[in-house]
CSV table of C-alpha atoms in Angstrom, one decimal:
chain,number,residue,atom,x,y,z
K,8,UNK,CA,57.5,-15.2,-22.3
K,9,UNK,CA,58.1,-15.2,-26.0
K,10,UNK,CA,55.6,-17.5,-27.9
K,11,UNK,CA,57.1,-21.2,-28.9
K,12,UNK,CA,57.0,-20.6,-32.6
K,13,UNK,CA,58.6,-17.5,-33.6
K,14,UNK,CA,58.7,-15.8,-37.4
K,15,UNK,CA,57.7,-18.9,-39.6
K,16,UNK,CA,54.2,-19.0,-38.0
K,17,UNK,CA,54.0,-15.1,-36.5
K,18,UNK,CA,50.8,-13.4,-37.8
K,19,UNK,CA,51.6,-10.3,-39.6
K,20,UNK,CA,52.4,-7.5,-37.5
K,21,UNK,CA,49.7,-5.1,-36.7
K,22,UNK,CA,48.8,-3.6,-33.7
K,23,UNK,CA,46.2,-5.5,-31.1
K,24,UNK,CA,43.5,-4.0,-29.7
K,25,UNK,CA,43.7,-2.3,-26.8
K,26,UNK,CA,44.8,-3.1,-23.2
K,27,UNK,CA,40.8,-5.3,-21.9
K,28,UNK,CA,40.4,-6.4,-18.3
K,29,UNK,CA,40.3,-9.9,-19.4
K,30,UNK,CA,43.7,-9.6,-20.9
K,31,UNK,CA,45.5,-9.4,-17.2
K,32,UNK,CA,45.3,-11.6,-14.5
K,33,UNK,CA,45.3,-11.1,-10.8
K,34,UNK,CA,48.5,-9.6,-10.4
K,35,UNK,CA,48.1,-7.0,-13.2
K,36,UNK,CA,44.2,-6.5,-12.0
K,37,UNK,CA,45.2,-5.6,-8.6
K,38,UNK,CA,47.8,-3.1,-10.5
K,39,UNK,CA,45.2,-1.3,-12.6
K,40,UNK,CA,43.2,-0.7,-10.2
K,41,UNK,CA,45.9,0.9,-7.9
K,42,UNK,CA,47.0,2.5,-10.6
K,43,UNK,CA,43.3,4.8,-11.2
K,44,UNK,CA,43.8,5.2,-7.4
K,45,UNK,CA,40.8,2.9,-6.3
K,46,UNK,CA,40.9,0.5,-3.4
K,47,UNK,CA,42.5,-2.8,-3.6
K,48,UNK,CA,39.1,-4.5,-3.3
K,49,UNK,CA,37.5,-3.1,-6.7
K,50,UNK,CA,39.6,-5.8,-8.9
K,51,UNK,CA,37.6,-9.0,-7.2
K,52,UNK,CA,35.0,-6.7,-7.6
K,53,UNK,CA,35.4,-6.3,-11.1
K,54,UNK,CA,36.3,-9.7,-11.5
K,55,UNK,CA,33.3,-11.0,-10.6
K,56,UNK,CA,30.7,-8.4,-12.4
K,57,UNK,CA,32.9,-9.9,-15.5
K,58,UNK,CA,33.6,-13.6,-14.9
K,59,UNK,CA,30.8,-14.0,-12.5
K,60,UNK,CA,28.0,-11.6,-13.4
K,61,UNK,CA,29.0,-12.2,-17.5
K,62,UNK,CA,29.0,-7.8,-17.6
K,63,UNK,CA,31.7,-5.9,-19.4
K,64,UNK,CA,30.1,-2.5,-19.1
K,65,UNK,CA,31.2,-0.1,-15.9
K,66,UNK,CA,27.7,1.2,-16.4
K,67,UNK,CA,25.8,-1.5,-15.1
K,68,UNK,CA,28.1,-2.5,-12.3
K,69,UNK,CA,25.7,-1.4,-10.0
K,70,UNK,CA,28.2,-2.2,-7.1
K,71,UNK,CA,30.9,0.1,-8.7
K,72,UNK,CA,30.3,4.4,-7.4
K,73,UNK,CA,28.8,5.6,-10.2
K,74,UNK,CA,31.5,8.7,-10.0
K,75,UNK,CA,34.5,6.0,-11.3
K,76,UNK,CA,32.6,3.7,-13.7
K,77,UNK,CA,33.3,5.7,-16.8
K,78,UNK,CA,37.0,5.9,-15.7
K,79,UNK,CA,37.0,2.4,-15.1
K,80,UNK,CA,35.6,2.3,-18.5
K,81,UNK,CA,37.8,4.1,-20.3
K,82,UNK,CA,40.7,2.2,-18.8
K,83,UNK,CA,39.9,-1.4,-18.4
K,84,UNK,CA,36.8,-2.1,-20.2
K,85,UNK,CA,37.0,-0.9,-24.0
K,86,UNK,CA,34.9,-2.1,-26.6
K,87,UNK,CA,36.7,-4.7,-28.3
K,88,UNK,CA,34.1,-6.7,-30.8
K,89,UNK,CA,30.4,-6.1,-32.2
K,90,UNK,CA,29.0,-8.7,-33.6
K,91,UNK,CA,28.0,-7.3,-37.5
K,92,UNK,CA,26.0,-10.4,-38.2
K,93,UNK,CA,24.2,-13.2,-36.4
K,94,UNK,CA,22.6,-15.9,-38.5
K,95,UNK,CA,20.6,-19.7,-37.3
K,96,UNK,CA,20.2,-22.7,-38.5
K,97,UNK,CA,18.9,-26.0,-36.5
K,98,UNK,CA,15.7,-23.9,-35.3
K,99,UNK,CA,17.7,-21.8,-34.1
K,100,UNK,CA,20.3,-24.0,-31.9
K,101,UNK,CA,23.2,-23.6,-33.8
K,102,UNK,CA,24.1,-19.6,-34.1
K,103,UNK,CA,27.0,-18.2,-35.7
K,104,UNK,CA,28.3,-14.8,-35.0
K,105,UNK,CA,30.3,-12.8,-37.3
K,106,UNK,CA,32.8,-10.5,-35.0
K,107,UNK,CA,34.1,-7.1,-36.3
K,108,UNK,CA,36.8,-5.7,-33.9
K,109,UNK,CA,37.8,-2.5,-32.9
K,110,UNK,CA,40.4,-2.2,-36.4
K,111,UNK,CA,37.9,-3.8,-38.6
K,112,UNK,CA,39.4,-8.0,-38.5
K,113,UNK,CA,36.4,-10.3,-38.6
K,114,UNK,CA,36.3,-13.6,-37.3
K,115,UNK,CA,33.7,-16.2,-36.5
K,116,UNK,CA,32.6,-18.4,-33.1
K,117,UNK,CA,29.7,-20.7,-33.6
K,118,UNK,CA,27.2,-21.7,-30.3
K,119,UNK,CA,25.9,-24.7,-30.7
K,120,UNK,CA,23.1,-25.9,-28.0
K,121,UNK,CA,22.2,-29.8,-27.3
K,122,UNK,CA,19.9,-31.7,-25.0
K,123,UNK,CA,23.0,-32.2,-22.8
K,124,UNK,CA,25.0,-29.8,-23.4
K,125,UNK,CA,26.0,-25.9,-24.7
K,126,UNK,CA,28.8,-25.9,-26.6
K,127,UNK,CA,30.6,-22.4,-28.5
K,128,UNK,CA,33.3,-22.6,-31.0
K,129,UNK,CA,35.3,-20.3,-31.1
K,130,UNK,CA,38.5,-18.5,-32.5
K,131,UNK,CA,41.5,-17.7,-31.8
K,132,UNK,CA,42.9,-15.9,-34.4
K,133,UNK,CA,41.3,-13.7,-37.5
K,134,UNK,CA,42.0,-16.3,-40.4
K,135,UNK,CA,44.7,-19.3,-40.4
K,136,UNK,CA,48.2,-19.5,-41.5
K,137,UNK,CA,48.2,-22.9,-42.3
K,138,UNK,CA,46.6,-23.1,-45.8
K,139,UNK,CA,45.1,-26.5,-45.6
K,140,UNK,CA,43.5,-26.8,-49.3
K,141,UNK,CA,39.8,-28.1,-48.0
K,142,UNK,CA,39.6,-25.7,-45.0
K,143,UNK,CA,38.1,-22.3,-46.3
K,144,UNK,CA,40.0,-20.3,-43.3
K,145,UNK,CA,43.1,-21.6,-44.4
K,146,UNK,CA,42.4,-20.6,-48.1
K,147,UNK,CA,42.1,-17.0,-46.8
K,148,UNK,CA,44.8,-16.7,-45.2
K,149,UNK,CA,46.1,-15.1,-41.7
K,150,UNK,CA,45.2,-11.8,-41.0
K,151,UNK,CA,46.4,-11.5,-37.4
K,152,UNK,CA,46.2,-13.2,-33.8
K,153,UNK,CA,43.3,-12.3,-31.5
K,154,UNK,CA,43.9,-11.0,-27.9
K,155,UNK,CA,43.4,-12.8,-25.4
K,156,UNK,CA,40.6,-10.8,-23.9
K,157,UNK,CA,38.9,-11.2,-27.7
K,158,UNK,CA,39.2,-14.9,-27.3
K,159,UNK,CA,37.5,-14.4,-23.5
K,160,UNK,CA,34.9,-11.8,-24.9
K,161,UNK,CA,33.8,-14.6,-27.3
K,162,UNK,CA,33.1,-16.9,-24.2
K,163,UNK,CA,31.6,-14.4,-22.4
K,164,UNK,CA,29.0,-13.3,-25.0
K,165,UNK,CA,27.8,-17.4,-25.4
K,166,UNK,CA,27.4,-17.6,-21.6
K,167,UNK,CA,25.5,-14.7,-21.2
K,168,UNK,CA,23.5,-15.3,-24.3
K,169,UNK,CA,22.5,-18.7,-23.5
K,170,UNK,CA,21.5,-17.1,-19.6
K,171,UNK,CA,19.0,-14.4,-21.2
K,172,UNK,CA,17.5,-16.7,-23.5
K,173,UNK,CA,16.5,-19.2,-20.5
K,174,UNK,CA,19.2,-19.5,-18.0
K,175,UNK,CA,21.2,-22.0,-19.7
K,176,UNK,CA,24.5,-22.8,-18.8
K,177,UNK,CA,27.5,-22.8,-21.2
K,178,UNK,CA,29.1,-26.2,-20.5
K,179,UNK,CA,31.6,-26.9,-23.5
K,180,UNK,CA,34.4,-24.3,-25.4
K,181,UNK,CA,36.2,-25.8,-28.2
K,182,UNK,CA,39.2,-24.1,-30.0
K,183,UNK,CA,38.1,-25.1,-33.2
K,184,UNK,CA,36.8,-22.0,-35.0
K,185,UNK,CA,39.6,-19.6,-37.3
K,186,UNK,CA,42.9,-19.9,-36.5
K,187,UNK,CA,45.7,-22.1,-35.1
K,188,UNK,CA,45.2,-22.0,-31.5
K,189,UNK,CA,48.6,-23.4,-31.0
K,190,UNK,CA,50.1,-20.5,-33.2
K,191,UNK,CA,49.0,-17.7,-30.8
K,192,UNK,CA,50.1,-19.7,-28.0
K,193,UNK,CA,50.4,-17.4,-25.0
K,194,UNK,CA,47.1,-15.8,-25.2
K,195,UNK,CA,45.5,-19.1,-26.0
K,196,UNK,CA,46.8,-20.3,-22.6
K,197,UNK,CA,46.3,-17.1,-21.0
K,198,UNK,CA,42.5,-17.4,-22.0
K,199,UNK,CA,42.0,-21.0,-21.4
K,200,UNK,CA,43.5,-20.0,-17.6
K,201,UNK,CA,40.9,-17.9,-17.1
K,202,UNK,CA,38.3,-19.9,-18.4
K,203,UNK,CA,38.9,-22.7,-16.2
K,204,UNK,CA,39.5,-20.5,-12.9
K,205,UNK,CA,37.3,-20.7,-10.2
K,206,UNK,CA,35.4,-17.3,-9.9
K,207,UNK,CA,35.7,-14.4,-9.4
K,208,UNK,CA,39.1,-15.0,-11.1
K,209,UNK,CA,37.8,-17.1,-14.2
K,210,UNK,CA,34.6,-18.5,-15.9
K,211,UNK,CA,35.0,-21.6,-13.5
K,212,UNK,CA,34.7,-23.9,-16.7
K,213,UNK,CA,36.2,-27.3,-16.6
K,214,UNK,CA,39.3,-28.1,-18.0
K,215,UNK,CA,37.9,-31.2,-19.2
K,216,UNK,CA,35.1,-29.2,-21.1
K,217,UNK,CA,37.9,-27.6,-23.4
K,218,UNK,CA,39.1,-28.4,-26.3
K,219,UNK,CA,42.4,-27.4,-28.1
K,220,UNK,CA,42.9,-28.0,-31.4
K,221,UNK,CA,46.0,-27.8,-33.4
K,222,UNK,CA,47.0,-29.0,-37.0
K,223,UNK,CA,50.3,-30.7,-35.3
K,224,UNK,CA,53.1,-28.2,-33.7
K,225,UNK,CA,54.9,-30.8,-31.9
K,226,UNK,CA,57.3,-28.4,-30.1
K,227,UNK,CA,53.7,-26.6,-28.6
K,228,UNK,CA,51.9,-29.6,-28.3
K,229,UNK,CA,54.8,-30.7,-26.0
K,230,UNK,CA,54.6,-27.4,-23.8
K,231,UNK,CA,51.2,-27.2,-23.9
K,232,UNK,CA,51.3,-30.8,-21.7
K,233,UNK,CA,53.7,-29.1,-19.2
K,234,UNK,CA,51.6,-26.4,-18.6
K,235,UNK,CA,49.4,-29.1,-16.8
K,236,UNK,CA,46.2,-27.7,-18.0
K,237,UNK,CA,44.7,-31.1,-18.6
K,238,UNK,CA,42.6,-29.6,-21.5
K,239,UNK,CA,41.5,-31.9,-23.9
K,240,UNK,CA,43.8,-32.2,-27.2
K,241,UNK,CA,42.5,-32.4,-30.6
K,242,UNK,CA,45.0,-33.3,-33.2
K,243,UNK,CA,44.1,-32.7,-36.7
K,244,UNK,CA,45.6,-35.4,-38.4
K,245,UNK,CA,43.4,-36.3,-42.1
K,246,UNK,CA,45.8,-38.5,-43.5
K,247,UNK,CA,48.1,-41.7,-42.0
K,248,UNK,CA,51.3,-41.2,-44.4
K,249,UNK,CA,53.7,-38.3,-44.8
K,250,UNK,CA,53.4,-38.3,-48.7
K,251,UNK,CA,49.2,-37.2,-49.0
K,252,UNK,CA,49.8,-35.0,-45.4
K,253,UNK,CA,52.4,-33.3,-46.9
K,254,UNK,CA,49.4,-32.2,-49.6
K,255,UNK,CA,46.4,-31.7,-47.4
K,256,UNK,CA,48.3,-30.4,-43.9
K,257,UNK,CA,51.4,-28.3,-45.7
K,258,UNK,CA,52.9,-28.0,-42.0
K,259,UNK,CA,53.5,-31.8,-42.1
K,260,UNK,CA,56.5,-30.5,-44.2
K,261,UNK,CA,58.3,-29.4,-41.1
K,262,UNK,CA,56.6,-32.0,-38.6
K,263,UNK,CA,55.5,-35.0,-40.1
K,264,UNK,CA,52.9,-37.7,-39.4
K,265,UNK,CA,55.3,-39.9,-36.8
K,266,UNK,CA,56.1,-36.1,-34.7
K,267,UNK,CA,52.8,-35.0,-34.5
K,268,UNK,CA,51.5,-38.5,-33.3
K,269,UNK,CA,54.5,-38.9,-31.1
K,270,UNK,CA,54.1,-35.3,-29.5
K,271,UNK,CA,50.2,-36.3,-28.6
K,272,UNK,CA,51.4,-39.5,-27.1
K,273,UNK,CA,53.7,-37.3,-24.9
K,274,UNK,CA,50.4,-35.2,-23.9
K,275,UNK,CA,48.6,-38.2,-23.3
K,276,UNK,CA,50.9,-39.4,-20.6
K,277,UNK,CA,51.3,-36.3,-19.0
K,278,UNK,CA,47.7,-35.5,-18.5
K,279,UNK,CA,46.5,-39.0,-18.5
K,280,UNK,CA,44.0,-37.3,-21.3
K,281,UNK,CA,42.5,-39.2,-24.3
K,282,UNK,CA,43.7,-37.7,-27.4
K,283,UNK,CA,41.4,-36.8,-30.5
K,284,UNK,CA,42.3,-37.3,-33.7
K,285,UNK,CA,40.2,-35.4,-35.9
K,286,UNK,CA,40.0,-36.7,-40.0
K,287,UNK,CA,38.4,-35.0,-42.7
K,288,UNK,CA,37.0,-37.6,-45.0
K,289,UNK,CA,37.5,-36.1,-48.0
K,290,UNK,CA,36.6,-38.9,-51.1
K,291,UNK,CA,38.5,-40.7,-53.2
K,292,UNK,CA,41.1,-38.7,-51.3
K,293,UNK,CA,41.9,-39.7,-47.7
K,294,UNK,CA,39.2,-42.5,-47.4
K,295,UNK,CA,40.5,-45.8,-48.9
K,296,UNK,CA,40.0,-48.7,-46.7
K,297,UNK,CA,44.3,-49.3,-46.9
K,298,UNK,CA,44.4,-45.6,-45.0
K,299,UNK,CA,42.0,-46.6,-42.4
K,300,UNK,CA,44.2,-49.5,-41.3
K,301,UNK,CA,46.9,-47.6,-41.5
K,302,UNK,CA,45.6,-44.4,-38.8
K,303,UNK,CA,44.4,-47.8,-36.4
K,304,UNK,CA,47.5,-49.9,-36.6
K,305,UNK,CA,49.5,-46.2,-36.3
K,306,UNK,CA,47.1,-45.0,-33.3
K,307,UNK,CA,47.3,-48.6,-31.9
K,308,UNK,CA,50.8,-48.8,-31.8
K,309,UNK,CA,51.6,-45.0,-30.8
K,310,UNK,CA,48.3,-44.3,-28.5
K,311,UNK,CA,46.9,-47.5,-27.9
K,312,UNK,CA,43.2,-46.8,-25.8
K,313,UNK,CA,44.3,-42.6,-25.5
K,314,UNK,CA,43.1,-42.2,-28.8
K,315,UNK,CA,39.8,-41.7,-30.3
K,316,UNK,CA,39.2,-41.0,-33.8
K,317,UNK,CA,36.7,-38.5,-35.0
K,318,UNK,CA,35.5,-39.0,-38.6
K,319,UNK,CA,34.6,-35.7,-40.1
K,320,UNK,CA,32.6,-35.5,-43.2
K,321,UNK,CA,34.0,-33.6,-45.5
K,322,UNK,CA,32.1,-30.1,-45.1
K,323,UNK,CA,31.3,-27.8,-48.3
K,324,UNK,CA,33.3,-24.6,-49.4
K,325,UNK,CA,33.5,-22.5,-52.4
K,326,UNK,CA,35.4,-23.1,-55.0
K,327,UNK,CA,36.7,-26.4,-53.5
K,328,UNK,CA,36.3,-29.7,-55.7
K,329,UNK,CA,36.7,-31.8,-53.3
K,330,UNK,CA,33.5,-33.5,-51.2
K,331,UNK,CA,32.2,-36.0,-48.8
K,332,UNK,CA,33.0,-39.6,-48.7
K,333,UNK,CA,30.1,-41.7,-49.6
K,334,UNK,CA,28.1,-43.3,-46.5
K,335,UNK,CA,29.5,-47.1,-47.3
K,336,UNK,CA,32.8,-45.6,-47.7
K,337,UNK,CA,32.7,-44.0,-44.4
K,338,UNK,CA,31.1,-46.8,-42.3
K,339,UNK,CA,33.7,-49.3,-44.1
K,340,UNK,CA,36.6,-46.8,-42.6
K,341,UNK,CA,35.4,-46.7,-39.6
K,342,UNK,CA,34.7,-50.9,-39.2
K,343,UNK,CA,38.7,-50.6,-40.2
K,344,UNK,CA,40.1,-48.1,-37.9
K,345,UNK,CA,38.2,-49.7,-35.1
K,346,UNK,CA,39.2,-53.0,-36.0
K,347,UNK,CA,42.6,-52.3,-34.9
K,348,UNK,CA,41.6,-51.5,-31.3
K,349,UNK,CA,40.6,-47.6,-31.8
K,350,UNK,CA,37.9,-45.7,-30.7
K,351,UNK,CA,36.4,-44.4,-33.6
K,352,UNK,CA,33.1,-42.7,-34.6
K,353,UNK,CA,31.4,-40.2,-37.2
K,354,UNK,CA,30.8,-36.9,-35.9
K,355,UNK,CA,27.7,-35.1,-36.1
K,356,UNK,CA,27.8,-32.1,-38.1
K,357,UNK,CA,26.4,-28.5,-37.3
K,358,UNK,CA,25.6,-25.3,-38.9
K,359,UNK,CA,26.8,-26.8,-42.5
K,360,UNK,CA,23.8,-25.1,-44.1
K,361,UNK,CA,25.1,-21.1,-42.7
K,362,UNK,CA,28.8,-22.3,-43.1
K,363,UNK,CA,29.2,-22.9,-39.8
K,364,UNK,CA,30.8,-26.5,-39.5
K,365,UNK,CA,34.1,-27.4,-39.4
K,366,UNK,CA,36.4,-26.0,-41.9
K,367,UNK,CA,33.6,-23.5,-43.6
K,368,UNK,CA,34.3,-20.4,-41.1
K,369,UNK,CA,35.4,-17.5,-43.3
K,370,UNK,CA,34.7,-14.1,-41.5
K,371,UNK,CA,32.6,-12.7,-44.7
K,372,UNK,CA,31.3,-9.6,-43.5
């Protein structure tokens, strides 16, 4: 199936990685296997030493004859990433890893551990496309999509890092590290299917512990709700009017404010999901208290109680001028937006200290 958004947004063409386990799902599992002449009950076998057991190396499926695990190796489990760095911050609960795959791209995911929850954010494609001016992936630019077994490998690495260190659970994925997740929309799906499968088929990770995040591609946003995968949406809106969008979001120029709003409100009554509108405050920018009743009496009217706001501060990154709203500034913006009947709080910011939070991943290697 062709991807919803062809040539304007298409990464530039280079060749993916090759052909991973996670990329196929049960019908094309069932046809590797066949195909290196193994019985039809090795693919649930490997699907559970990967999904299940968290392994991606033939070598240490210890259920697997040792006379076919390099072969399996060689044909359904090549290495994909390393991780070339790993640095902490938070005494050590948030971690980002910096990913170098198998043609040298780099990309970032960030694990983030909380009293209540484990939580990794993670890419889905090696920089952005979408060149929002306070974001520093979008300053660099797109250098391709990720496979979908690169996005799974991601996952995979968090859950089994967080069950070596003391049998943790990973709880939460969000689509909120490099990339448009929306703009590498089959494998995006193809992932978050696998995520949320039961084992030995998937991850067995709820749906409603996923977040998909998107800068506002109407025509995907819309499929996305009739794939009926009752993930949760994250729209990321950071300014009420077309005319400062247009400036900090430059695809507003081909779906504005009222399409992008409209398209969530479709997703919300399909899935019966709350939306979440995601807004940099960026000062003296997007922050004045007439924009704030603007996004509630917009939300109100469009989303009514489906929609809750998420205040981001402003995050750091080089070169950029711009910076955080001050703390009256923000809590009068948020007294506005809620005083329109929206849901509407400050989120709390990880990682901003080893440019880790939102809008500071940049794959610097």
């Amino acid at each position: 199936m062709p991807d919803p958004l062809p040539l304007v947004f298409d990464a530039p063409r280079r060749a993916m990685p090759p052909r991973h386990f996670a990329d196929l799902d049960d019908d094309a599992r069932a046809a590797a296997v066949a195909e290196l002449g193994l019985p039809a009950f090795r693919a649930k076998q490997l699907a559970n030493q990967y999904y299940g057991r968290l392994i991606a190396d033939p070598a240490q499926m210890t259920d697997l004859p040792a006379a076919v695990r390099e072969q399996v190796g060689a044909a359904l489990f090549p290495a994909l990433l390393s991780p070339a760095r790993e640095i902490e911050c938070d005494a050590g609960e948030t971690r980002k890893v910096l990913w170098r795959a198998v043609d040298g791209t780099t990309f970032e995911s960030v694990l983030m551990r909380y009293p209540d929850r484990n939580t990794v954010c993670i890419s889905s494609q090696a920089g952005c496309g979408m060149a929002c001016p306070f974001c520093a992936t979008g300053q660099g630019g797109l250098k391709r999509n990720l496979s979908t077994a690169e996005i799974l490998e991601q996952v995979r690495f968090a859950a089994a890092e967080l069950r070596e260190r003391d049998g943790g659970r990973l709880s939460n994925i969000v689509f909120m590290g490099m990339g448009e997740p929306l703009a590498n929309y089959n494998r995006v799906v193809a992932a978050v299917r696998r995520i949320t499968a039961a084992p030995p088929n998937g991850f067995g990770i709820s749906a409603r512990s996923l977040t998909v995040s998107t800068v506002g591609l109407a025509p995907a946003i819309r499929r996305l709700a009739d794939e009926r995968l009752n993930v949760t949406l994250a729209l990321s809106l950071h300014a009420p009017d077309d005319e400062l969008r247009d400036t900090l979001v430059p695809v507003n120029s081909r779906w504005k404010v009222g399409e992008a709003v409209d398209a969530a409100r479709y997703y919300a009554d399909v899935t019966g999901r709350r939306v979440s509108i995601e807004y940099a405050l960026i000062r003296d920018v997007n922050d004045q208290p007439w924009r704030a009743d603007l996004l509630g009496k917009l939300l109100h009217r469009t989303l009514g109680p489906l929609a809750h706001v998420n205040v981001i501060p402003l995050n750091p990154t080089p070169g950029s001028e711009w910076d955080a709203s001050p703390k009256p500034a923000e809590r009068e913006f948020v007294k506005r937006v809620r005083s329109h009947g929206v849901s509407c709080t400050v989120r709390d910011t990880r990682g901003r200290e080893i440019a880790a939070a939102c809008g500071q991943l940049a794959a610097q290697g």
